[in-house]
Coordinates of C-alpha atoms in Angstrom, one line a residue:
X1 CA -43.9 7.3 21.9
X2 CA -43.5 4.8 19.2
X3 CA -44.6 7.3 16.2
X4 CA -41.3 9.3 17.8
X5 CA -39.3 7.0 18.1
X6 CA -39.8 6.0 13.9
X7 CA -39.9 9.2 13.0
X8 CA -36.6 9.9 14.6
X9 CA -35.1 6.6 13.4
X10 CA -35.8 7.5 9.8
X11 CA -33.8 11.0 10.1
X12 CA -31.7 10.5 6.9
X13 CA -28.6 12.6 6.0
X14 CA -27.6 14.1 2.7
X15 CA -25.0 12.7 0.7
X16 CA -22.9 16.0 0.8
X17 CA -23.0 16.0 4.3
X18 CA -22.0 12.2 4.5
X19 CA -19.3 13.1 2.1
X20 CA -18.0 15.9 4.2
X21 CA -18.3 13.8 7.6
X22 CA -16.6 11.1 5.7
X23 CA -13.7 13.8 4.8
X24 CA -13.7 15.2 8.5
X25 CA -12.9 11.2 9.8
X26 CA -10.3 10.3 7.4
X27 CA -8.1 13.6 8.3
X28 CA -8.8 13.0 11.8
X29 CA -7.6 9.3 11.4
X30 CA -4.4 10.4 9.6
X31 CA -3.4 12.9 12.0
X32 CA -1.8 10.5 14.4
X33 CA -0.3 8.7 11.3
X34 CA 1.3 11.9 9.6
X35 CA 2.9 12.6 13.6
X36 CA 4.0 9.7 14.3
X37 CA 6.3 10.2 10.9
X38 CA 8.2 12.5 12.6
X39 CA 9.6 9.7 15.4
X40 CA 10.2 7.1 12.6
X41 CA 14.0 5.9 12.3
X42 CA 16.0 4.1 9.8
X43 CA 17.2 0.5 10.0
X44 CA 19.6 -1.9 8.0
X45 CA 18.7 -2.0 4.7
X46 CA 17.7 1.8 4.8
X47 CA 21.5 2.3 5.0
X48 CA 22.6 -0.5 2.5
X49 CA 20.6 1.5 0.0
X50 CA 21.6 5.2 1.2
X51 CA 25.1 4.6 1.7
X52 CA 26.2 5.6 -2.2
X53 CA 24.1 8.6 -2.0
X54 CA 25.5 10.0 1.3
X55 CA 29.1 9.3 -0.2
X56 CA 28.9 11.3 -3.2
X57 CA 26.7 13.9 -1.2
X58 CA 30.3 14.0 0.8
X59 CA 32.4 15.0 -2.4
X60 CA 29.9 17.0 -4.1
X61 CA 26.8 18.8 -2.3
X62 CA 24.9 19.5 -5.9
X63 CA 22.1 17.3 -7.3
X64 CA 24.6 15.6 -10.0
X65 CA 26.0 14.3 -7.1
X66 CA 22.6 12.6 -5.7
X67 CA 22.1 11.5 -9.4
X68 CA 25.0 9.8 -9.9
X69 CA 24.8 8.3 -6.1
X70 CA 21.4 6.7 -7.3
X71 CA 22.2 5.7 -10.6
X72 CA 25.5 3.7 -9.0
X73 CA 23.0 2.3 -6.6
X74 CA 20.5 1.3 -9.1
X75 CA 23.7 -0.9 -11.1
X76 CA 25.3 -1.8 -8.4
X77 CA 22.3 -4.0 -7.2
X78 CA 20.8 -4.6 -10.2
X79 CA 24.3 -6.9 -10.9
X80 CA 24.6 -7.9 -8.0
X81 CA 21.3 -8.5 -5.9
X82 CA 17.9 -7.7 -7.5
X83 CA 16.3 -6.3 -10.9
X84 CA 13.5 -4.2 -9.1
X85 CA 15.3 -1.5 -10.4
X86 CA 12.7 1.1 -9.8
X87 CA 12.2 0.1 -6.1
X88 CA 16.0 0.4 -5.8
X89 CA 15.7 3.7 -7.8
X90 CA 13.5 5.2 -4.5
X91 CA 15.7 2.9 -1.9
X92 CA 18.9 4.5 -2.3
X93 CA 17.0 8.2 -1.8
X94 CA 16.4 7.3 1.6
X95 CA 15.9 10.1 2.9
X96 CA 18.5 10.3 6.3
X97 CA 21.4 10.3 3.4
X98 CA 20.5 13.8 3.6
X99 CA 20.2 13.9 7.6
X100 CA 18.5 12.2 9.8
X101 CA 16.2 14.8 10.1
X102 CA 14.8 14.0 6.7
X103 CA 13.7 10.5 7.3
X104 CA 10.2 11.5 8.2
X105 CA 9.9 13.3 4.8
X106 CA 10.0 10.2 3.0
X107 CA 7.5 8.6 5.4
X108 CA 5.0 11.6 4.2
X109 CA 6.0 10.9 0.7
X110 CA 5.0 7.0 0.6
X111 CA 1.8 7.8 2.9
X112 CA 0.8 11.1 0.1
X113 CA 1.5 8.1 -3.4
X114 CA -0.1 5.6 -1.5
X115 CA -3.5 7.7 -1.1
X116 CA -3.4 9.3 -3.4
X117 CA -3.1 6.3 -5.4
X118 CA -6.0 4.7 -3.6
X119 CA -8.2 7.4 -3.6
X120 CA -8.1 8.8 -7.5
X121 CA -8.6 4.6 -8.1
X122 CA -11.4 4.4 -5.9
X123 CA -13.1 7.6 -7.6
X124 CA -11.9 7.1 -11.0
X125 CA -14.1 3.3 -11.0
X126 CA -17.1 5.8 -9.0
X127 CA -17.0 8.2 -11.8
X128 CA -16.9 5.8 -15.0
X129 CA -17.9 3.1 -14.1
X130 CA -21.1 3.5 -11.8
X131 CA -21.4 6.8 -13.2
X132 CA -21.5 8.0 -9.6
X133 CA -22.0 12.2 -8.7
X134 CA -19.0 14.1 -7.1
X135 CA -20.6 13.0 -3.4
X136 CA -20.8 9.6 -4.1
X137 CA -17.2 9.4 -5.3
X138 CA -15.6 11.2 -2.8
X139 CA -17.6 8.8 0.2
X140 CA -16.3 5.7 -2.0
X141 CA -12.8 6.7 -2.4
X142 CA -12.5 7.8 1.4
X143 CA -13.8 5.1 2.6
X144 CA -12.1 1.9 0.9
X145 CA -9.0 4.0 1.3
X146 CA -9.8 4.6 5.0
X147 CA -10.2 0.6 5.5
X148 CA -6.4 0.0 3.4
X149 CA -5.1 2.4 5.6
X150 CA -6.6 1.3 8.9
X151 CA -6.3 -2.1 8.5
X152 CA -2.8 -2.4 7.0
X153 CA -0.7 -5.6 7.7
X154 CA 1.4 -4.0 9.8
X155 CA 2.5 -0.7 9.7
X156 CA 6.0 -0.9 10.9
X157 CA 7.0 -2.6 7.3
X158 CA 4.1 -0.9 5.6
X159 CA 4.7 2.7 6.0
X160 CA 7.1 3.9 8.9
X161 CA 10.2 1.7 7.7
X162 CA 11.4 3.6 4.5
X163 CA 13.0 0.9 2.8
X164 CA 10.4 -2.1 3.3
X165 CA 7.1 0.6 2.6
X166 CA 8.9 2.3 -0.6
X167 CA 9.4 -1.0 -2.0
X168 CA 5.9 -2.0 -1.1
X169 CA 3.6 0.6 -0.1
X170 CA 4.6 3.1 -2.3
X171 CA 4.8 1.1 -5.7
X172 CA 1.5 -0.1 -4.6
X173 CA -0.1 3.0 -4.8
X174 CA 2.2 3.4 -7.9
X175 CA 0.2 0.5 -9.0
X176 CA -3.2 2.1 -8.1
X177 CA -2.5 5.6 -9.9
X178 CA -1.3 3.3 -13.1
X179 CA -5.0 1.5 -13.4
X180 CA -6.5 4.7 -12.6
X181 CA -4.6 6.1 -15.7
X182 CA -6.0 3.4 -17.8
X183 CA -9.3 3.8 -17.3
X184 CA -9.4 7.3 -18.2
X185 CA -7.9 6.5 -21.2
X186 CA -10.7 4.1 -22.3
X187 CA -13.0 7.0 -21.0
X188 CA -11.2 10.4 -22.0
X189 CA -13.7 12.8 -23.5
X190 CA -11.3 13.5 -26.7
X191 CA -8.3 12.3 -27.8
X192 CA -5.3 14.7 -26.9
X193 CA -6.5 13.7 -23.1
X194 CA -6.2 10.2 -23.7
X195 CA -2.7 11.0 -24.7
X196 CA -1.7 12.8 -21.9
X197 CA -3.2 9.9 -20.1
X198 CA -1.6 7.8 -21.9
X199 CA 1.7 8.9 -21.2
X200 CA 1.1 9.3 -18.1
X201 CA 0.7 5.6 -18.0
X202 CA 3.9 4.9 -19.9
X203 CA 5.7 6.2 -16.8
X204 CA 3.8 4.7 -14.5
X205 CA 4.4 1.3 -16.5
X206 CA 8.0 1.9 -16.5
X207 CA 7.8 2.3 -12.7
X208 CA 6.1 -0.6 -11.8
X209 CA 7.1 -2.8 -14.6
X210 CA 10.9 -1.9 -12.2
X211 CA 9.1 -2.7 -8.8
X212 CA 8.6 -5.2 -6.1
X213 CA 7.0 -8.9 -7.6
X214 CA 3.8 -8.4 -6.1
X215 CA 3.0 -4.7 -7.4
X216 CA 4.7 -5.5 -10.9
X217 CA 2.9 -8.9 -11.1
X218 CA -0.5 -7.8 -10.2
X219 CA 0.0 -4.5 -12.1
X220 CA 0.6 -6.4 -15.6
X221 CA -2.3 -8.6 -15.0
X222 CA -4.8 -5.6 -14.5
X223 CA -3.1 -3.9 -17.6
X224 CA -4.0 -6.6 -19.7
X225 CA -7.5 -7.4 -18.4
X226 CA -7.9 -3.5 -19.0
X227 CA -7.2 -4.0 -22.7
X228 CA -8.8 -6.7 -22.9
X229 CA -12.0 -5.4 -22.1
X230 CA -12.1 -2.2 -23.7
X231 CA -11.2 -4.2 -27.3
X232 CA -14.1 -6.4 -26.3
X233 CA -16.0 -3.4 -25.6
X234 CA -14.8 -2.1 -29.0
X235 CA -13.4 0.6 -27.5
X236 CA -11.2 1.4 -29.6
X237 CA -8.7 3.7 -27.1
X238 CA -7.8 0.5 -26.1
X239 CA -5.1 0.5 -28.3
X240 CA -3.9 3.1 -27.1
X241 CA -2.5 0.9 -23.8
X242 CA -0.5 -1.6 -26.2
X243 CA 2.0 1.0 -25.8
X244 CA 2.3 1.3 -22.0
X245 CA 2.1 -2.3 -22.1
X246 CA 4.7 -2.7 -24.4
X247 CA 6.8 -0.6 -21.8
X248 CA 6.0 -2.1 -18.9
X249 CA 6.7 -5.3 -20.5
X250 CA 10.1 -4.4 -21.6
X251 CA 10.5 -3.3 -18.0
X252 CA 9.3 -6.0 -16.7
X253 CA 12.2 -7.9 -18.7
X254 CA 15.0 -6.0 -17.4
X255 CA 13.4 -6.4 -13.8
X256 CA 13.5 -10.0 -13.7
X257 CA 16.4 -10.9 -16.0
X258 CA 19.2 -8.8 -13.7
X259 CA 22.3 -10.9 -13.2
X260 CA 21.7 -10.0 -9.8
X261 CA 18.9 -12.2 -9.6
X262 CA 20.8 -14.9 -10.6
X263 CA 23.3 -14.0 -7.5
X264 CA 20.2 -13.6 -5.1
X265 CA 18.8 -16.9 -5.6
X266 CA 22.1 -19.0 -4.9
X267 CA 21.0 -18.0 -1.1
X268 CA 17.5 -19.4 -1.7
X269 CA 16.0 -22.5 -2.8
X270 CA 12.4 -21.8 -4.7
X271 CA 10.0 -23.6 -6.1
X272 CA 9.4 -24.6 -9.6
X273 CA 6.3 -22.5 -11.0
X274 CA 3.7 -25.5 -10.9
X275 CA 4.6 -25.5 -7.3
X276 CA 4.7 -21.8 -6.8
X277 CA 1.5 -21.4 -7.8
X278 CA -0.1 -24.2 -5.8
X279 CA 1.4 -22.8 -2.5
X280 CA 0.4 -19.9 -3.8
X281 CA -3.3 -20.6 -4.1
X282 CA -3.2 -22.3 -1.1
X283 CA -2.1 -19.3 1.2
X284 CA -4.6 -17.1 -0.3
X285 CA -7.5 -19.6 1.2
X286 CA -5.7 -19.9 4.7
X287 CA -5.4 -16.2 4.7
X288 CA -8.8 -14.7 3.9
X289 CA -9.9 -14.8 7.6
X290 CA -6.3 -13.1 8.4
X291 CA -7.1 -10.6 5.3
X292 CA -10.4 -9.5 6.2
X293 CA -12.1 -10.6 9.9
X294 CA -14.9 -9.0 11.5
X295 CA -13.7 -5.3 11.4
X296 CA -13.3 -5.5 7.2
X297 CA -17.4 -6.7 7.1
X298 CA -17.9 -4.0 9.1
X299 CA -16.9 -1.6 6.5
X300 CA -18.1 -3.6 3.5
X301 CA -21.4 -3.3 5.7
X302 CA -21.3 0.4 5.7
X303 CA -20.5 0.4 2.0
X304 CA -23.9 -1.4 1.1
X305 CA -26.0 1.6 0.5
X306 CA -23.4 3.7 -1.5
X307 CA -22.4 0.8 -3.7
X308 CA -25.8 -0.3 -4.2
X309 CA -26.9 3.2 -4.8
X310 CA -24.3 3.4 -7.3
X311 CA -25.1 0.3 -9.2
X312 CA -29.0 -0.2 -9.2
X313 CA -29.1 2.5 -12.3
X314 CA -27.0 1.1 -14.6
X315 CA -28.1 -0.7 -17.6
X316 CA -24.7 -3.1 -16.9
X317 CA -26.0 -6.7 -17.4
X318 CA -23.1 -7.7 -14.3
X319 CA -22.8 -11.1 -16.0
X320 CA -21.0 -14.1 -14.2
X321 CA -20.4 -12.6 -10.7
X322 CA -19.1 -15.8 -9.8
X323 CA -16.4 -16.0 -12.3
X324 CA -15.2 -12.3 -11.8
X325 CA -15.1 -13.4 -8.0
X326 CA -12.9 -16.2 -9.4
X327 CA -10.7 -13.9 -11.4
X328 CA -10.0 -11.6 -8.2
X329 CA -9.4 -14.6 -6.6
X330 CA -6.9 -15.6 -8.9
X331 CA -5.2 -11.6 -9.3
X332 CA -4.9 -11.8 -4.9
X333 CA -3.1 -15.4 -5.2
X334 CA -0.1 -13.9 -7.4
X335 CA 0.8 -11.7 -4.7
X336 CA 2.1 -15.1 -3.0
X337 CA 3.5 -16.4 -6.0
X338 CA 7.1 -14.8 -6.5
X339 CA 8.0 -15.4 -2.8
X340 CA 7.8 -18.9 -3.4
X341 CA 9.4 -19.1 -6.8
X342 CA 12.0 -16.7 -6.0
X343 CA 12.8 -18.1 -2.2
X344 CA 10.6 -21.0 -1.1
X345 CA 8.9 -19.6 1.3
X346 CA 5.9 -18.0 2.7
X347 CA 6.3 -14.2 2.0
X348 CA 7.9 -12.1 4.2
X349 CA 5.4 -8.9 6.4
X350 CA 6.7 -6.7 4.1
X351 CA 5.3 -8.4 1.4
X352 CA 1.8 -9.6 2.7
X353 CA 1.3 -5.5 2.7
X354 CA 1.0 -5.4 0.0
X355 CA -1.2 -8.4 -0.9
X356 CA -3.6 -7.5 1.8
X357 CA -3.9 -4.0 -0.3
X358 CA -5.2 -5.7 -3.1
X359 CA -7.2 -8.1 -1.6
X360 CA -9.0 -5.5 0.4
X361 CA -9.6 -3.2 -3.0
X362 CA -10.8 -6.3 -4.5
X363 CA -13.6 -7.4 -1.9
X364 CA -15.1 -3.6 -2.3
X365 CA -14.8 -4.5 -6.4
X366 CA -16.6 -7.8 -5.5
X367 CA -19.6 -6.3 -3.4
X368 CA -20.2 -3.9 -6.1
X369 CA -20.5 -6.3 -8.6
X370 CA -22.6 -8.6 -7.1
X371 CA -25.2 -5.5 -5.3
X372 CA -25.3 -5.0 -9.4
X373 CA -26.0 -8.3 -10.1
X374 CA -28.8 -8.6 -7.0
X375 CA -30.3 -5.1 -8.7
X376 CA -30.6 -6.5 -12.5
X377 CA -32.1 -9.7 -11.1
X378 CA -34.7 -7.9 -8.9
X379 CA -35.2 -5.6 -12.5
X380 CA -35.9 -8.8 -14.8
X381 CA -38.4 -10.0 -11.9
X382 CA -40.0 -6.7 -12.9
X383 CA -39.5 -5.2 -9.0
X384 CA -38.0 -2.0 -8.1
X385 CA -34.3 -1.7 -6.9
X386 CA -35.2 1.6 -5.1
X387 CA -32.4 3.7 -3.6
X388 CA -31.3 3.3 0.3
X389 CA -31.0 6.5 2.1
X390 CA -28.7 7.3 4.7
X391 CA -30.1 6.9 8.0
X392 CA -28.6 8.2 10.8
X393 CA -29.1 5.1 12.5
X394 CA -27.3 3.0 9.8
X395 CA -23.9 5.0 11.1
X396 CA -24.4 4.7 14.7
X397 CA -25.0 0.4 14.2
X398 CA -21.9 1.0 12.4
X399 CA -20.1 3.0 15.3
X400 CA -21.2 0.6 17.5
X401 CA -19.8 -2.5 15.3
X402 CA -16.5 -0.7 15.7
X403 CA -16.6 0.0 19.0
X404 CA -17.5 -3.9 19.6
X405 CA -14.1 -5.0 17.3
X406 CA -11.7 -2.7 18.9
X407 CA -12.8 -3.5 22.5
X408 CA -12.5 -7.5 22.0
X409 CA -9.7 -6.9 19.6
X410 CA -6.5 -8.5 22.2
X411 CA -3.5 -6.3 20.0
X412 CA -5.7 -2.9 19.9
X413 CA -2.1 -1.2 19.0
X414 CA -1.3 -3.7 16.1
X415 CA -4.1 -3.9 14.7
X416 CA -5.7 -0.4 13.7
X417 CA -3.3 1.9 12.6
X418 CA -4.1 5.4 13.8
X419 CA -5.1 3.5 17.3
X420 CA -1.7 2.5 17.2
X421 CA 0.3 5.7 16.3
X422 CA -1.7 7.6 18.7
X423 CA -0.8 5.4 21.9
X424 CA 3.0 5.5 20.8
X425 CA 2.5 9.2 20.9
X426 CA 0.4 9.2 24.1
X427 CA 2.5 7.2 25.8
X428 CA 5.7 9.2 24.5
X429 CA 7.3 5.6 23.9
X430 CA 8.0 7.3 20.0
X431 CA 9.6 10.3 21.7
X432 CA 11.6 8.8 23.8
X433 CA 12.8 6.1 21.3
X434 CA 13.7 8.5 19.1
X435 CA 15.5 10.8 21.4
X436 CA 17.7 7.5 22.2
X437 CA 18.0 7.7 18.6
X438 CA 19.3 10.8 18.0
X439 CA 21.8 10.3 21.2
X440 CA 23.3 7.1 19.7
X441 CA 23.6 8.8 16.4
X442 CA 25.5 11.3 17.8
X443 CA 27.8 8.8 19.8
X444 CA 28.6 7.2 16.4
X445 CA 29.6 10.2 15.1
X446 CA 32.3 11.7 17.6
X447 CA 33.3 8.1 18.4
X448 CA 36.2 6.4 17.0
X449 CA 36.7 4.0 14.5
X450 CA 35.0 1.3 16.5
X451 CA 31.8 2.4 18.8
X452 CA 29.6 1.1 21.3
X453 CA 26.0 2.4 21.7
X454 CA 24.0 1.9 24.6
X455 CA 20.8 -0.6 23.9
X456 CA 17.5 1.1 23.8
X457 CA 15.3 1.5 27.1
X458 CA 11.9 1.7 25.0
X459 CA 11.2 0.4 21.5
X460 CA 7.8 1.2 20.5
X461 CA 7.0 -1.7 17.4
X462 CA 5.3 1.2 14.8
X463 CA 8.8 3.1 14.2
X464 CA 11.3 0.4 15.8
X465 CA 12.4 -2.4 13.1
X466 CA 15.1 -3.6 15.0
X467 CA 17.9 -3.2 17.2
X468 CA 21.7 -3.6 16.7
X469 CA 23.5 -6.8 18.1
X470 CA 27.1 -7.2 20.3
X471 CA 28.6 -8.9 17.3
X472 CA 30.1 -6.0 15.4
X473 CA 29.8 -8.5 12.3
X474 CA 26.4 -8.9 12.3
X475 CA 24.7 -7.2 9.1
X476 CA 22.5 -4.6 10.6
X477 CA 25.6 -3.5 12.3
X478 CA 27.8 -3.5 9.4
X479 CA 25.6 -1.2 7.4
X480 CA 25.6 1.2 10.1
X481 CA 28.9 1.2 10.2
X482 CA 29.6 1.5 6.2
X483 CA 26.7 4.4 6.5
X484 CA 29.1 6.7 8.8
X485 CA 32.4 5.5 8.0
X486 CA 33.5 3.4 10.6
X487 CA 35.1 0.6 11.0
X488 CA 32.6 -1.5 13.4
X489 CA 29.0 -0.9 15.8
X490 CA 28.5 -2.8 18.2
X491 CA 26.0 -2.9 21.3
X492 CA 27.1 -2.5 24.7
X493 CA 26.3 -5.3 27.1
X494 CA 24.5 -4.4 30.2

């Protein structure tokens, strides 16, 4: 009996079959995501945004007519509220300008940039730098993207609210395909491909360089380490990025130098920058538990043999783990800065998004970089780092972990994001929610100049941001009001 039992506890899979049962999961996991899109409905600042659009839409069906409705957008706020110009840019296409049957469409379009983004990243680092096989990649990049998109923040304001996940969500993948760019350029095979890459980044510079605080911030710093490193490597394709830089940083300029900045912060009282960044590093030490917690180990866990299969071969000395662990450290604390330089405050959900997605990318940086530090240590002590295979067993432990976590976990819904679409969709809360939707939208629409809607029965907290108030002047009312032309909104009392 026991020489069974070892015997069947050493059963080892391939990597190509871990790859495609790593594949399988993820498309299983986004099913329920990509559904739920379809039940997702817009909310206050969606309609700020989208109003212009829709306007012009009204005089002119033609795409000049969307153009021009984006570009007045894009000044119009950028003198008067923000810089982010290139957040703004993607705001005022929301997609229910077109009809509110479109909304969904933009809820795809953030959840296809954002993994894409995460997965070419995550293979991109596989491929150059552990010099991993096709396999290897592809389990990497599913899985840290698996464990960005299952663990999000919370996905009401990370992906099925337009206006809050294109600002965030969406330039963070943005943010994601941009380093992924620049690393092929330091590794591109000849030099016409590390100009096409190289453009490629130019764009993606000028998009971020235009976006959120967060993604812009974190995505200069990364740009510059990049560059950094490869002229220190003497690579000397490194050059090559002083251009994107140049453009981001000239974006970068007209983000935060907008007159409308100036207009936004006479509402808000922030912090001077030796403060900021105090508060700043402060948060990120209160929040690693709330970043990570027992269901993140889990999946640095199940990492272990693919990172340290990745890294055991390489002749990289992995100098100073601590200090790149400091550096991350450092790159995940920005993403609190700008809230409190800008507003004095901790950052809003929205923003914490995207934080947490960096954070999270940078712990599966961290464990790779320290596995290789463990292997060139056990090297120099003349031992061998062998390989780990892939034990069934490993899998099941790891099944089991999961299992454990979303059992004792008290907000099940909340906290795992396919979890959570799928019981809005089992329980039909999303359908109903949205049909109530669709009938108050239609109330609006053959009502008068002032209308009263009936409160919702159900509002599921995935796809519901927030409801309207009785007080026809408060703001979510008013730009729902502006959005179809009517003088005033207002919720009926009960």
């Amino acid at each position: 009996m026991k020489e069974r039992v070892i015997r069947i506890g050493k059963f080892a899979l391939s990597e190509k079959i871990v790859a495609i049962a790593a594949v399988v999961t993820f498309l299983l996991l986004l099913y329920p995501l990509v559904r739920l899109a379809h039940y997702a409905v817009p909310w206050y600042d969606d309609y700020n945004y989208g109003v212009y659009v829709k306007s012009f839409l009204a005089q002119e069906k033609s795409l000049s007519s969307v153009w021009q409705g984006v570009m007045y957008t894009v000044k119009t706020f950028w003198y008067a509220w923000q810089g982010t110009f290139s957040s703004v840019f993607m705001m005022s296409l929301m997609p229910a300008a077109f009809g509110e049957q479109y909304y969904e469409i933009g809820i795809l379009y953030i959840l296809v940039v954002f993994l894409g983004g995460c997965l070419l990243l995550t293979k991109t680092m596989a491929k150059y730098l552990l010099k991993a096989k096709w396999s290897l990649q592809l389990i990497l990049a599913v899985l840290v993207t698996t464990t960005l998109v299952e663990l999000m923040y919370t996905a009401q304001q990370g992906l099925y609210w337009y206006n809050a996940a294109v600002h965030y969500t969406f330039m963070h993948g943005c943010m994601f395909l941009l380093t992924a760019a620049i690393i092929k350029v330091l590794f591109a095979k000849s030099i016409p491909a590390a100009v096409v890459y190289t453009l490629f980044s130019m764009f993606l510079s000028l998009v971020c360089g235009g976006s959120n605080y967060v993604s812009c911030l974190q995505g200069m710093i990364l740009l510059v380490s990049v560059i950094g490193l490869g002229i220190l490597a003497k690579n000397k394709k490194a050059f090559l990025l002083l251009v994107p830089a140049v453009v981001y940083a000239i974006a970068l300029y007209y983000n935060m130098s907008a007159p409308g900045n100036q207009r936004r912060s006479a509402y808000y009282q922030g912090y001077g920058p030796v403060k900021a960044i105090l508060c700043s590093f402060r948060d990120a030490a209160m929040d690693l538990w709330k970043f990570s917690g027992p269901m993140t180990i889990l999946f640095l866990l199940l990492a272990v043999p693919f990172l340290w299969n990745g890294v055991r071969k390489l002749e990289y000395r992995f100098r100073l783990p601590g200090l790149v662990s400091l550096y991350s450290f450092c790159v995940y604390a920005s993403g609190f800065t700008s809230s409190y330089y800008a507003m004095g405050g901790e950052p809003l959900s929205r923003t914490l998004v995207a934080v947490k997605y960096t954070f999270q990318v940078l712990l599966f940086v961290n464990e790779a970089y320290w596995l290789g530090w463990l292997a060139q240590k056990l090297k120099k002590k003349e031992k061998e780092a062998g390989g780990l295979k892939y034990y069934w067993g490993y899998f099941a432990a790891f099944a089991a972990g999961v299992m454990i976590c979303f059992c004792l976990e008290p907000n099940q819904a909340g906290s795992y994001s396919s979890y959570g679409a799928f019981f809005y969709l089992r329980t039909a809360q999303a359908g109903q929610h949205h049909q109530e939707y669709m009938e108050r939208i239609e109330t609006i629409k053959n009502g008068g100049a002032n209308v009263g809607v009936k409160p919702y029965t159900v509002r599921p907290w995935f796809t519901t941001a927030g409801e309207l108030s009785a007080d026809p002047n408060a703001e979510p009312n008013r730009s729902m009001a502006a959005f179809y032309w009517k003088e005033s909104v207002y919720l009926l009392q009960e």
